[in-house]
Coordinates of C-alpha atoms in Angstrom, one line a residue:
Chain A
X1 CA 23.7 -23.6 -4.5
X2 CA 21.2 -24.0 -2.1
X3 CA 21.2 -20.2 -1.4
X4 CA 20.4 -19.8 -5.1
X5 CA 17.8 -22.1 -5.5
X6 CA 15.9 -20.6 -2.5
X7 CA 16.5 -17.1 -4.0
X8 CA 14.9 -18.7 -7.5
X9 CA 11.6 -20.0 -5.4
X10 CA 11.3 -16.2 -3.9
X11 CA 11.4 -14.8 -7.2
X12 CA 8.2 -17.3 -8.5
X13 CA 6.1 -15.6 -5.9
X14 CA 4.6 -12.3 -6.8
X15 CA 5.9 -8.9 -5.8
X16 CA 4.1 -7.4 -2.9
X17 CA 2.8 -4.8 -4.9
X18 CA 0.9 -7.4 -6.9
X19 CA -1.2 -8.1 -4.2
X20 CA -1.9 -4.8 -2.7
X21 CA -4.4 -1.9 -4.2
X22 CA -4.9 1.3 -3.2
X23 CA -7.8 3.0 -1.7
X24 CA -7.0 6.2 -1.7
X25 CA -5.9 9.1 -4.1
X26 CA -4.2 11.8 -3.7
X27 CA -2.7 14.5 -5.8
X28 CA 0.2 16.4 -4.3
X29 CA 1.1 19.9 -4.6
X30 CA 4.7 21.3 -3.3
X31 CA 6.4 24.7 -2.6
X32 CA 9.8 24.5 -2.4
X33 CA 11.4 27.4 0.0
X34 CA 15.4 28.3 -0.4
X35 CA 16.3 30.8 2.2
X36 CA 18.6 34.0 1.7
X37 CA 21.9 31.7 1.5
X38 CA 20.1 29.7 -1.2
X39 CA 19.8 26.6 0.4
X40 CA 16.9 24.4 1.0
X41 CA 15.1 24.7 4.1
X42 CA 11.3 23.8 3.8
X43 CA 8.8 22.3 2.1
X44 CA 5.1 22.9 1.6
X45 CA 3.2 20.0 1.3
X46 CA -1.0 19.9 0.0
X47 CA -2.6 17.3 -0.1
X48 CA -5.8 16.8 -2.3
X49 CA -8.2 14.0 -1.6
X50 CA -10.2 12.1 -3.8
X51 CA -13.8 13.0 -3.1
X52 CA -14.9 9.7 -1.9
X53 CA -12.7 9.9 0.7
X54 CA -13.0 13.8 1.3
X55 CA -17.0 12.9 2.2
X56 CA -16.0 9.8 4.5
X57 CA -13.7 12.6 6.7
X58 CA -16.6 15.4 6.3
X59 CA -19.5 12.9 7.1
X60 CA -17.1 11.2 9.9
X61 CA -16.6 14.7 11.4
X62 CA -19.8 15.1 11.1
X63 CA -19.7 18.2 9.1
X64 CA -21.7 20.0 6.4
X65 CA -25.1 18.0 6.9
X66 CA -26.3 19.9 4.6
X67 CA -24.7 19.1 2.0
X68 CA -23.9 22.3 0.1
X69 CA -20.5 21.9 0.4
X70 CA -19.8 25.1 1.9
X71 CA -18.3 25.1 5.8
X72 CA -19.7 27.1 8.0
X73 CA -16.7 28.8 10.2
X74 CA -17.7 26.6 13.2
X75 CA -17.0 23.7 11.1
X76 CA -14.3 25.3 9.1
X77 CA -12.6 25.2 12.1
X78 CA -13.2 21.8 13.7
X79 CA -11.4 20.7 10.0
X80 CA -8.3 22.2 10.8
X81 CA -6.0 19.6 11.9
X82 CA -7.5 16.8 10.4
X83 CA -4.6 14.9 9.1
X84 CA -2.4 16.3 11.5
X85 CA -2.7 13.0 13.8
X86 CA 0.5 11.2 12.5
X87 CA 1.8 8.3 14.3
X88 CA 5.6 8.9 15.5
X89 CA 8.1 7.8 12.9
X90 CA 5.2 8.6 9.7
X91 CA 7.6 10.3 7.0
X92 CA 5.0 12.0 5.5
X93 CA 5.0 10.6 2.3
X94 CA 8.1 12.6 1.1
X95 CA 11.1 12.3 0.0
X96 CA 14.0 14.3 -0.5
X97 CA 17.3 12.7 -2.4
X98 CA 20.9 14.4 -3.2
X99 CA 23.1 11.8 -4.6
X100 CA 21.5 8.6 -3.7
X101 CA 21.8 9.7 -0.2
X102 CA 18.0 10.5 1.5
X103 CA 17.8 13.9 3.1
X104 CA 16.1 14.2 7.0
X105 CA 13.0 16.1 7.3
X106 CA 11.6 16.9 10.9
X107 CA 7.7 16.2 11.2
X108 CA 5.1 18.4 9.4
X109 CA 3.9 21.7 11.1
X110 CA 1.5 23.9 10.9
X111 CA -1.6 22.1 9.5
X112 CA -4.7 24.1 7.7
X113 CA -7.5 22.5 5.8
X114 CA -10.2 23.5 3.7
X115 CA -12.9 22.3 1.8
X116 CA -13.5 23.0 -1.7
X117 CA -15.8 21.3 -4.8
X118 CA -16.4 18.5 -2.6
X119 CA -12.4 17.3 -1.9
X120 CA -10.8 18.2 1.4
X121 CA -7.4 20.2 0.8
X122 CA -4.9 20.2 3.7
X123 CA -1.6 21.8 3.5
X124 CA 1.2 21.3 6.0
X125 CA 5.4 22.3 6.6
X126 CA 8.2 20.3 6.6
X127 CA 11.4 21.8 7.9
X128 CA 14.5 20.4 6.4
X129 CA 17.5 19.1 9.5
X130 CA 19.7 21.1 8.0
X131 CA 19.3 22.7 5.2
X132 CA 20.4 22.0 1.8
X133 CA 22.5 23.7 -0.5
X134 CA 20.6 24.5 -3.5
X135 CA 23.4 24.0 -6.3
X136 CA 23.0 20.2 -5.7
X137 CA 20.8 18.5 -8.4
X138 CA 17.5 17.5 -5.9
X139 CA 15.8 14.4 -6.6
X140 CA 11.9 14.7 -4.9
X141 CA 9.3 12.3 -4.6
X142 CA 6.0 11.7 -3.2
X143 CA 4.9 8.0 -3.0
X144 CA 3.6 5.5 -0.6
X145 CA 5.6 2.5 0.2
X146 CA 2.7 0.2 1.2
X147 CA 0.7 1.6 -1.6
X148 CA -2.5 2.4 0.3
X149 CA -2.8 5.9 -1.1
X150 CA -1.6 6.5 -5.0
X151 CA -0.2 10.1 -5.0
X152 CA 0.0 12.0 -8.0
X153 CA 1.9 15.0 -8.7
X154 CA -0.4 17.0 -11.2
X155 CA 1.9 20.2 -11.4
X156 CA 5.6 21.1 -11.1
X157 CA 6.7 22.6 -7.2
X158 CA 6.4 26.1 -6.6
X159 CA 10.0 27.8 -5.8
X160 CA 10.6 30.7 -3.5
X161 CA 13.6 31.9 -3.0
X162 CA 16.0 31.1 -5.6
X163 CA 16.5 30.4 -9.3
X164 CA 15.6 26.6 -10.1
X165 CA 15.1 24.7 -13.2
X166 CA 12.2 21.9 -11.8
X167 CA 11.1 19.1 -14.1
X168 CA 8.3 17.3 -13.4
X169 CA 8.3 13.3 -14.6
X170 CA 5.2 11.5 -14.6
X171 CA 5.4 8.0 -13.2
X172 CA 5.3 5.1 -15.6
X173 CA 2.9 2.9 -14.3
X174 CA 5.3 -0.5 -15.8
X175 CA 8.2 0.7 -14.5
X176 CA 7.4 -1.2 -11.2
X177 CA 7.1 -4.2 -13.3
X178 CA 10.2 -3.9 -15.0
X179 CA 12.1 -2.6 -11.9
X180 CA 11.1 -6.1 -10.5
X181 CA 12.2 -8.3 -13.5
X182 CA 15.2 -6.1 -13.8
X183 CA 16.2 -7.0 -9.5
X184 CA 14.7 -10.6 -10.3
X185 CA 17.6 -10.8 -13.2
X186 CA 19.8 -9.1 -11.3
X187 CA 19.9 -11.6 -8.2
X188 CA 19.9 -14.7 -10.7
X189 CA 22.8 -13.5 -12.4
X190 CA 25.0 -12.6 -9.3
X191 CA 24.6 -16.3 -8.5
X192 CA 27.6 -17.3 -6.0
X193 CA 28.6 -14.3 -4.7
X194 CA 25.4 -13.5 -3.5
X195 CA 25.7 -12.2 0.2
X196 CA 23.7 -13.0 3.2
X197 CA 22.1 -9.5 2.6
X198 CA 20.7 -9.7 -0.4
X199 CA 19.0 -13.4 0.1
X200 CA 15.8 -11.7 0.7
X201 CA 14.9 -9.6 -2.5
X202 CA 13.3 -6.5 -1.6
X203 CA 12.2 -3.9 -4.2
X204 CA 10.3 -0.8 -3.1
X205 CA 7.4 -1.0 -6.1
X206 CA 5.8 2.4 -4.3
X207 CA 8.7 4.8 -5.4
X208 CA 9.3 2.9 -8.6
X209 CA 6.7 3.9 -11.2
X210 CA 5.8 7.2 -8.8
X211 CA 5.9 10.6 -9.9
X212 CA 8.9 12.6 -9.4
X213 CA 10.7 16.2 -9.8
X214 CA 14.0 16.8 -10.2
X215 CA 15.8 20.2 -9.4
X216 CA 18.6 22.1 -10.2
X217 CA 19.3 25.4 -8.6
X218 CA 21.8 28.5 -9.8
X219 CA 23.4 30.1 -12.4
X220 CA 23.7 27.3 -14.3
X221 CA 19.9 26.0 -13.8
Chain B
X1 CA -13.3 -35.3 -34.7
X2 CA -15.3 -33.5 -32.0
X3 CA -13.6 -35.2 -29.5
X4 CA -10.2 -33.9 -30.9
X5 CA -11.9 -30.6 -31.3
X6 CA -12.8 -30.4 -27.6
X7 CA -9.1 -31.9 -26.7
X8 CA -7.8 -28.5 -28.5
X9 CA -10.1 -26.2 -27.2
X10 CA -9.3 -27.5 -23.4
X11 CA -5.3 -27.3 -24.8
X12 CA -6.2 -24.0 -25.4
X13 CA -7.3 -22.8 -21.9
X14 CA -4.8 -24.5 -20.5
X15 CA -2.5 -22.5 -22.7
X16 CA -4.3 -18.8 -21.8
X17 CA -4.4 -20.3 -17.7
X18 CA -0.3 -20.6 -17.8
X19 CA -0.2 -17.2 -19.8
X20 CA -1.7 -15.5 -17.3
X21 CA -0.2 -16.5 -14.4
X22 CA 2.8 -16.3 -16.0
X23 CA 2.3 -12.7 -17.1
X24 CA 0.8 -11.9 -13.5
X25 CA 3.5 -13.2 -11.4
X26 CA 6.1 -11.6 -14.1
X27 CA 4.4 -7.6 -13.1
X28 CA 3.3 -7.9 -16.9
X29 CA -0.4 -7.5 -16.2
X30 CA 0.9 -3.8 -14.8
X31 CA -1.2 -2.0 -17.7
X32 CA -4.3 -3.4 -17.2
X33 CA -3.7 -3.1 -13.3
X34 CA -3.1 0.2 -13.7
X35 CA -6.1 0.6 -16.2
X36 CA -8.1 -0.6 -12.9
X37 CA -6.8 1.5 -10.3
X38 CA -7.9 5.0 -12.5
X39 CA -11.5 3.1 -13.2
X40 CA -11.9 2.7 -9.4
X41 CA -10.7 6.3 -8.5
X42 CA -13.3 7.7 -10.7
X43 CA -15.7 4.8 -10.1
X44 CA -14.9 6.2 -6.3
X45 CA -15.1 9.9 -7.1
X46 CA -18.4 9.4 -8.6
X47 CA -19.9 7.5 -5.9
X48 CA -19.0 11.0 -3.9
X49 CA -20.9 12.9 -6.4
X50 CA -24.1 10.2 -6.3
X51 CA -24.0 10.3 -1.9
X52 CA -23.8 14.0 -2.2
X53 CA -26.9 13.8 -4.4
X54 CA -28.5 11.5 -2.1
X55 CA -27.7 14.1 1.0
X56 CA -29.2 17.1 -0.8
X57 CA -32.4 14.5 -1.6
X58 CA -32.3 13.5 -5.4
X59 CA -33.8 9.9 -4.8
X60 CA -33.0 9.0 -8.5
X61 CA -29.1 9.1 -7.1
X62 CA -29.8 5.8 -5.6
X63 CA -29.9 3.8 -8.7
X64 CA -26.8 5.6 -10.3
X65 CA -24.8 5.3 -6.8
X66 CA -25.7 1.1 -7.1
X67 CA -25.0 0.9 -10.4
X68 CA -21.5 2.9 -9.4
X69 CA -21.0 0.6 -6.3
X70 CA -21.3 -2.5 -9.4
X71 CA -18.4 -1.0 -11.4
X72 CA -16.3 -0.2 -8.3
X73 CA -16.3 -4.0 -7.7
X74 CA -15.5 -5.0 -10.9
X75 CA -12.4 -2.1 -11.3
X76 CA -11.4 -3.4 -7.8
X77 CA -11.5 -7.3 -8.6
X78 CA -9.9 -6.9 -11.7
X79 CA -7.0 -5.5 -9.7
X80 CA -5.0 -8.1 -7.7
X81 CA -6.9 -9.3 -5.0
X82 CA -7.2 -12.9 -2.7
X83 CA -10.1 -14.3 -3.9
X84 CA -9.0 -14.3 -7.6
X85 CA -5.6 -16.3 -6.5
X86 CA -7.8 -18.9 -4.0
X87 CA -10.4 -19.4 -6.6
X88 CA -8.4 -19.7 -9.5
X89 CA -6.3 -21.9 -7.9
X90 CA -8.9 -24.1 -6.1
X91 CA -10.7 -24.6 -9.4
X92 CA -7.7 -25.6 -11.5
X93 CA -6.4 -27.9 -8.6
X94 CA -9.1 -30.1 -7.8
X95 CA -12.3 -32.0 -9.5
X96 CA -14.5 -29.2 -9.0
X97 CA -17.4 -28.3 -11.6
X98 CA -17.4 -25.1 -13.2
X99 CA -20.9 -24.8 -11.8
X100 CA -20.0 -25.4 -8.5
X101 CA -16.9 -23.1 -8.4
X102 CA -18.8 -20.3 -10.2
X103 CA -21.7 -20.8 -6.8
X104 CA -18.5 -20.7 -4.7
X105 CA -17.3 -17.4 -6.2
X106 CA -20.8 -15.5 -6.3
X107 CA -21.1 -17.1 -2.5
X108 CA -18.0 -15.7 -1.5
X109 CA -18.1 -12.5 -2.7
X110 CA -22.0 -12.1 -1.0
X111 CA -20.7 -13.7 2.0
X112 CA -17.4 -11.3 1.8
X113 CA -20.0 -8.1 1.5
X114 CA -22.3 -9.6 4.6
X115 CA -18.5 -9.7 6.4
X116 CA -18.5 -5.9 5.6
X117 CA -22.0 -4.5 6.9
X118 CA -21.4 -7.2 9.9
X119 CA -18.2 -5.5 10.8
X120 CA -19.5 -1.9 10.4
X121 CA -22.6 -2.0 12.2
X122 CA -21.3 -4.9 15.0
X123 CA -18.4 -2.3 15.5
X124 CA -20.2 0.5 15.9
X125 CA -23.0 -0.4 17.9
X126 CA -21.6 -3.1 20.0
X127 CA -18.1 -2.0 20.1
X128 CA -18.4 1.7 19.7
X129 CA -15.5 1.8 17.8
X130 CA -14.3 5.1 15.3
X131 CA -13.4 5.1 11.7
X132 CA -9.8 4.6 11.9
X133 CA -10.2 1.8 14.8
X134 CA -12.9 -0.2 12.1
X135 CA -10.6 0.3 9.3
X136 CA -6.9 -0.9 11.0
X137 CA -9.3 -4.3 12.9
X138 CA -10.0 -4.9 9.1
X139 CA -6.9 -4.5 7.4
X140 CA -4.5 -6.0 10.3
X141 CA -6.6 -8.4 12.3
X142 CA -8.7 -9.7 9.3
X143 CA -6.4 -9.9 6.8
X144 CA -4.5 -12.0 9.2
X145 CA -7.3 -14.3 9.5
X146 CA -8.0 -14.6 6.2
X147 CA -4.0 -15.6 5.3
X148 CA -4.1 -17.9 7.4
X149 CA -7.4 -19.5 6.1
X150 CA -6.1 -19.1 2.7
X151 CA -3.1 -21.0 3.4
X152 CA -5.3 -23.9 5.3
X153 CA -7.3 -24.2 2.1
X154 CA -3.5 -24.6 0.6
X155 CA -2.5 -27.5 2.6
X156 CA -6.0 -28.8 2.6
X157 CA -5.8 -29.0 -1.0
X158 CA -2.1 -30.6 -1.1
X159 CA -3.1 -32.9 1.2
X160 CA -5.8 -34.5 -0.5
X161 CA -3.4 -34.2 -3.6
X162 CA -0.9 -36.3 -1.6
X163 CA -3.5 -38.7 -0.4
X164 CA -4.8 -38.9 -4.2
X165 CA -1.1 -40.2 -5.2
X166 CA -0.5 -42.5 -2.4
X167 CA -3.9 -43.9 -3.4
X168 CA -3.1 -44.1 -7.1
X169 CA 0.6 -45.7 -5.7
X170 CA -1.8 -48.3 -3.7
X171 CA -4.0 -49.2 -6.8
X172 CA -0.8 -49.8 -9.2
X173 CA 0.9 -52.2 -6.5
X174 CA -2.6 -54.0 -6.3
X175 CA -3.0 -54.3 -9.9
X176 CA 0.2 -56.5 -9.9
X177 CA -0.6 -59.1 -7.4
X178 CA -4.0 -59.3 -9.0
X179 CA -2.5 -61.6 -12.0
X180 CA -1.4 -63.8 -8.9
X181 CA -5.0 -65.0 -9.0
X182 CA -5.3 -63.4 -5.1
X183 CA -9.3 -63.8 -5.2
X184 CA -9.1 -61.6 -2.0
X185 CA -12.1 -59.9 -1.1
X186 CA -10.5 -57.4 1.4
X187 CA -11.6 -53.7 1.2
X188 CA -9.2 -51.4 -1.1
X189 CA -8.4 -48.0 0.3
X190 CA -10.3 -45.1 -1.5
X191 CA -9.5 -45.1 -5.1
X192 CA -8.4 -41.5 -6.9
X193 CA -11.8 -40.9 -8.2
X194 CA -13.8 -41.6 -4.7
X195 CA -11.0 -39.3 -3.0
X196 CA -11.2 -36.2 -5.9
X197 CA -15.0 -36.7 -5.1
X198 CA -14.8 -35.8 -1.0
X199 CA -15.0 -32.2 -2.6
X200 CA -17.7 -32.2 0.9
X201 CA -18.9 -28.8 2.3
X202 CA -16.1 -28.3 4.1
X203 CA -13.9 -27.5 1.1
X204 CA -16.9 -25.1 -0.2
X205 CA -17.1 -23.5 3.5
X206 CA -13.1 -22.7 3.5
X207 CA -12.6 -21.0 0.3
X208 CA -15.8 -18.8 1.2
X209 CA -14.7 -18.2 4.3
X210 CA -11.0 -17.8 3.6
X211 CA -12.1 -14.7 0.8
X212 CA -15.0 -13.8 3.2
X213 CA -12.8 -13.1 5.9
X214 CA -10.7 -10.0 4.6
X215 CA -13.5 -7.3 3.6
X216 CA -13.1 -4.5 0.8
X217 CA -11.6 -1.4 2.7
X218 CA -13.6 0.4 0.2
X219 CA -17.0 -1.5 0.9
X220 CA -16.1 -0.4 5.0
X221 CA -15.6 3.3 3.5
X222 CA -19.0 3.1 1.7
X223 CA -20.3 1.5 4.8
X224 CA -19.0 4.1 7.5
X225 CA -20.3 6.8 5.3
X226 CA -24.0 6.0 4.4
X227 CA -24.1 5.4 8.3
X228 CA -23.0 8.5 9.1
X229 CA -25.6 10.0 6.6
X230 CA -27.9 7.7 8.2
X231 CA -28.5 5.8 5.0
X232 CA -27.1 2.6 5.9
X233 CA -29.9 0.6 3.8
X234 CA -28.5 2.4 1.1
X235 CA -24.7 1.6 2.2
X236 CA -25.5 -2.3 2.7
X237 CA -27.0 -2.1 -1.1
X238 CA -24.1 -0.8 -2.4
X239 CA -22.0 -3.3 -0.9
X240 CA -24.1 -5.9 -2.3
X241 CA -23.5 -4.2 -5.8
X242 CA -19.9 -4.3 -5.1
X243 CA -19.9 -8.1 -4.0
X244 CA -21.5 -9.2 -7.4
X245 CA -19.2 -6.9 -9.5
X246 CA -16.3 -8.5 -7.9
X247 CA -18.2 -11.8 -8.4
X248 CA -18.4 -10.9 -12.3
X249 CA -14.5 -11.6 -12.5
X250 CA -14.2 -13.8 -9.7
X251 CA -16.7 -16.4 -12.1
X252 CA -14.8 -15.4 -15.0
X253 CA -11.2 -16.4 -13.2
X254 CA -13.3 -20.0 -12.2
X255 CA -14.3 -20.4 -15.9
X256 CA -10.8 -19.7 -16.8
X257 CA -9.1 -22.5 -13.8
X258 CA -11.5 -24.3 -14.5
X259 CA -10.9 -24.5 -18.9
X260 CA -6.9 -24.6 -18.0
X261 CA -7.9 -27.8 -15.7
X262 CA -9.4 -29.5 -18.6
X263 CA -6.9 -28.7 -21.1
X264 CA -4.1 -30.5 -18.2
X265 CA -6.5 -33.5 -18.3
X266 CA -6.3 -32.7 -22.3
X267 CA -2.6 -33.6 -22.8
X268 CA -2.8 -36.7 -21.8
X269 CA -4.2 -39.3 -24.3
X270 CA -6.8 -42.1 -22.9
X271 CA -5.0 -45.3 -24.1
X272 CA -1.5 -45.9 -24.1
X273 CA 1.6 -45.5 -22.0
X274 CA 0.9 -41.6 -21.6
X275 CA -2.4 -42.5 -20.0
X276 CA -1.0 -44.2 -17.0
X277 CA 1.4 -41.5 -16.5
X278 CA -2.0 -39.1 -16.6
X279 CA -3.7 -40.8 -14.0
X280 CA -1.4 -39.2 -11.7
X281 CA -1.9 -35.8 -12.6
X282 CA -4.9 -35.0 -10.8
X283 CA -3.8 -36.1 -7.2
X284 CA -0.8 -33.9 -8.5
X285 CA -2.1 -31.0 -9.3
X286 CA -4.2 -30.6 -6.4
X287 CA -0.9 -30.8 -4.1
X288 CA 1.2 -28.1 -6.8
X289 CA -1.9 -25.4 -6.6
X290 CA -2.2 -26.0 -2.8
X291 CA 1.4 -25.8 -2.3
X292 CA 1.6 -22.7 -4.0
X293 CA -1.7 -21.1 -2.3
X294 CA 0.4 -21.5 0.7
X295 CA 3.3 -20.5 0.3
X296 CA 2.0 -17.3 -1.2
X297 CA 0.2 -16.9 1.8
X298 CA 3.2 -17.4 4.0
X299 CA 5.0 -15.0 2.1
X300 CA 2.1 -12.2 2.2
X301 CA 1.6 -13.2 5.9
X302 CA 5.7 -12.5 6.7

C-alpha cells in the first residue's frame, strides 16, 4: 500500500521530457549495407545540422571568415573530423532492433564532412558485431534519449546489397504523451504485485514519438 | 452584482490555472510543445541566415536578427522551461501582486540573459575556456545550482505557509480565551496577514536568482558565435531580445497564477462558516505550491 501510494506521487510529477527542450536539429540520412550472404553488416550514418548550429562549429573553427559559404581546401580539411570526438560508451544515436532485442553496433568510423548552403553535413560508419541476417523484420531508429538534439528522418534508408521493402514512419509528436499516460495507467493498475523493479517508473520519451523505419528483406519483402 | 461578477471571473482563472497544470503534467500540452520546438528551429535557422548577412556586411540584418533573437525567446519559453514552473507557482502560492510578479518575471529573465553574456565573456577571457567546456559548466554545473535554488524557493515558500497556519492556529486559540474577559496586553505573534506581507527582497532575489542561474543554451550559442565573428555587442543584444521574449510568457504565466490565486480566494464566501475555513487557505497554499516546487526539483535534480 505504501509502495502504491509512493508510485501514485511519482506519477503527479512531470515526465522528464516535459522539462527538457532541444537545441539542436538534425535530420538523419541512412544507407543500409547487406553483404554477399544477405545479412546486415553496416550502416551509413549523415548527419545534417540545422544552420544555426552548423555556423556556431564553422565560426568556432574558425572557418570561412568570409562568409561565402564555400571552404577553401585548407579549411575543407581542418572540417573533417568534426564530430568524430565521441566520448567512450556514446551509441551514436542509433538504434538497431530485431524482436525487441537491441542489436550491438561498434563505434562509428571513418568520418568526412562538408559544408553545403550553410549546414555542415558529416557522414560516418557503423559496423554491425555481427552481422544480421536480413530475412528478419529490422526495427531502426534514430532518437536522442536526453532530447538535446531532435533528429528527424526526412527520407527512407538507402539499401545496398539486397532486396528490402523499408518503410519510413514519421514520429507522432503525442505519442510521448500518450506512451506516458499509457505506463502511468499501467503501473496504477498493476497495484499489489508491483515488483521492486518497477517502483521507479521510467519511460524513454526520446524514442517514443521519434521517427522510425522498419525493414523487411527477401523474397517475400 | 459586480462583486459576484468579479467572484466568477477569479472562479474562472482559477478554473483555466488547474486546467493547465493538469493538462501539462498529463503530456497533454504535447501539440503546442511541439508547435514550439519547429518555431524555434526555424526561429534558429533564420538567425543563421541574419549572422551570415551580418558577416558578408548587410547592416540592415541587425534589426531582423533582434527581432529573430525576440521570437526565439518566446518559441523557447513557451516550451517547458524553469522559470514558468517557479513563477507560476510563486505567484499562485503566496500574497504577491500581479505587478510585482510581472517585475519579478521581466527581472528574471534580464537578469537570466546578463547570466549568459557574464558566463560567455568571464569564460573566455578569464578562464579561456572552449565551446564545449562553456556549454557542459552551463548545463551540468548551473543547472545544478539553479535546482537547488529552485527547490530553496520551495521550502521557503512552504515554510512561511506553515508558519501562516500555526499563526492562524494561534489567533483561533486566542479568540477563545478573549470572551474570558483576559484584558491582557501581551504582544500576539505575527497575525496571517503581517506574515503573507514579509514578501521582503529576499523572496524577490531568490526566484530571480533561482531562474537566473540556469542560462539559455541557445542564448550561450548566440553568444559564442557573435564572439567569434567579433560581434559580441550584437550577441549581447540578441540575448537581451531573447530575455524579453521569454519574459512575454513568463508575465503571461504570472497573470495566469496570479488570476487562479484569486479565484482560490474566490470560493470561499466572506461571512459564514465557509469563511473561517477560508482563512486558512492562504498559509495553505503557500506550503502546497512550495512543496510541490521542491519536490519537482528533487526529482529533476535525481
Amino acid at each position: 500500500m505504501f509502495l502504491r501510494s509512493c508510485l501514485a506521487a511519482l506519477m503527479i510529477l512531470p515526465p522528464a521530457g516535459a522539462l527538457a527542450h532541444p537545441h539542436l536539429f538534425i535530420d538523419a540520412g541512412l544507407e543500409l549495407v547487406y553483404d554477399d550472404q544477405g545479412a546486415l553488416s553496416q550502416v551509413a550514418v549523415e548527419w545534417r545540422y540545422d544552420a544555426f548550429y552548423s555556423l556556431l562549429i564553422i565560426e568556432d573553427l574558425g572557418l570561412d571568415p568570409d562568409g561565402d559559404g564555400i571552404l577553401t581546401p585548407d579549411e575543407q580539411a581542418a572540417l573533417q573530423g568534426f564530430d568524430a570526438g565521441w566520448e567512450p560508451g556514446f551509441d551514436g544515436r542509433l538504434y538497431l532492433g530485431v524482436e525487441g532485442r537491441r542489436i550491438g553496433l561498434r563505434d562509428g568510423r571513418d568520418f568526412t564532412a562538408r559544408y553545403e548552403d550553410g549546414q555542415l553535413v558529416s557522414r560516418h560508419w557503423r559496423d554491425l558485431e555481427t552481422p544480421l541476417d536480413g530475412a528478419l523484420p529490422l526495427l531502426v531508429q534514430v532518437y536522442d534519449p536526453e532530447y538535446y538534439v531532435q533528429f528527424s528522418i526526412p527520407e527512407p534508408p538507402a539499401i545496398t546489397g539486397a532486396d528490402c521493402v523499408a518503410d519510413l514512419r514519421m514520429g507522432d509528436p503525442f505519442a510521448a504523451a500518450d506512451a506516458y499516460a499509457r505506463a502511468v495507467a499501467e503501473a496504477l493498475g498493476e497495484g499489489a504485485e508491483t515488483s521492486p523493479e518497477q517502483e521507479m517508473l521510467v519511460v524513454d520519451i526520446g524514442s517514443v514519438g521519434s521517427d522510425e523505419i522498419r525493414v523487411r528483406c527477401g523474397p517475400d519483402a | 452584482m459586480s462583486a459576484a461578477l468579479s467572484r466568477v471571473v477569479a472562479l474562472v482563472g482559477l478554473v483555466v490555472g488547474l486546467l493547465l497544470v493538469a493538462l501539462w503534467l498529463g503530456g497533454g500540452l504535447a501539440g503546442i510543445e511541439y508547435w514550439a520546438t519547429q518555431q524555434q528551429r526555424n526561429a534558429q535557422n533564420l538567425m543563421a541566415g541574419a549572422l551570415r548577412a551580418l558577416r558578408a556586411g548587410e547592416p540592415g540584418a541587425v534589426a531582423s536578427l533582434l527581432g529573430l533573437c525576440f521570437a526565439y525567446g518566446v518559441a523557447h519559453a513557451v516550451g517547458p522551461g524553469h522559470g514558468k514552473v517557479i513563477i507560476g507557482t510563486y505567484g499562485f502560492g503566496a500574497q504577491v501582486p500581479f505587478a510585482r510578479l510581472a517585475g519579478l518575471s521581466v527581472a528574471a529573465s534580464v537578469a537570466q540573459a546578463g547570466t549568459a553574456v557574464a558566463l560567455v565573456w568571464g569564460g573566455i577571457t578569464i578562464l579561456d575556456l572552449g565551446r564545449e567546456a562553456l556549454t557542459e559548466l552551463s548545463e551540468v554545473a548551473m543547472a545544478q545550482i539553479s535546482t537547488v535554488m529552485i527547490a530553496l524557493v520551495g521550502l521557503w515558500l512552504a515554510l512561511r505557509g506553515a508558519r501562516m497556519l500555526r499563526s492562524e492556529a494561534a489567533r483561533h486559540h486566542h479568540d477563545h480565551h478573549h470572551h474570558d474577559g483576559c484584558g491582557c496586553g501581551h504582544a500576539h505573534g505575527p497575525t496571517p496577514q503581517q506574515v503573507a506581507q514579509t514578501r521582503s527582497l529576499r523572496d524577490g532575489l531568490l526566484v530571480v536568482a533561482g531562474i537566473a542561474a540556469r542560462p539559455c543554451t541557445g542564448a550561450l550559442f548566440l553568444l559564442i558565435l557573435t564572439w567569434r565573428m567579433g560581434i559580441f555587442g550584437i550577441g549581447m543584444l540578441g540575448t537581451l531580445a531573447m530575455g524579453l521574449g521569454t519574459a512575454l510568457v513568463t508575465v503571461g504565466v504570472a497573470g495566469l497564477a496570479v488570476w487562479a490565486r484569486q479565484g482560490s480566494v474566490a470560493l470561499f464566501p466572506a461571512t459564514g462558516p465557509w469563511a473561517q475555513l477560508g482563512r486558512w487557505l492562504p498559509g495553505a497554499m503557500q506550503l502546497g505550491a512550495g512543496l510541490l516546487i521542491a519536490a519537482i526539483s528533487v526529482a529533476v535534480l535525481l
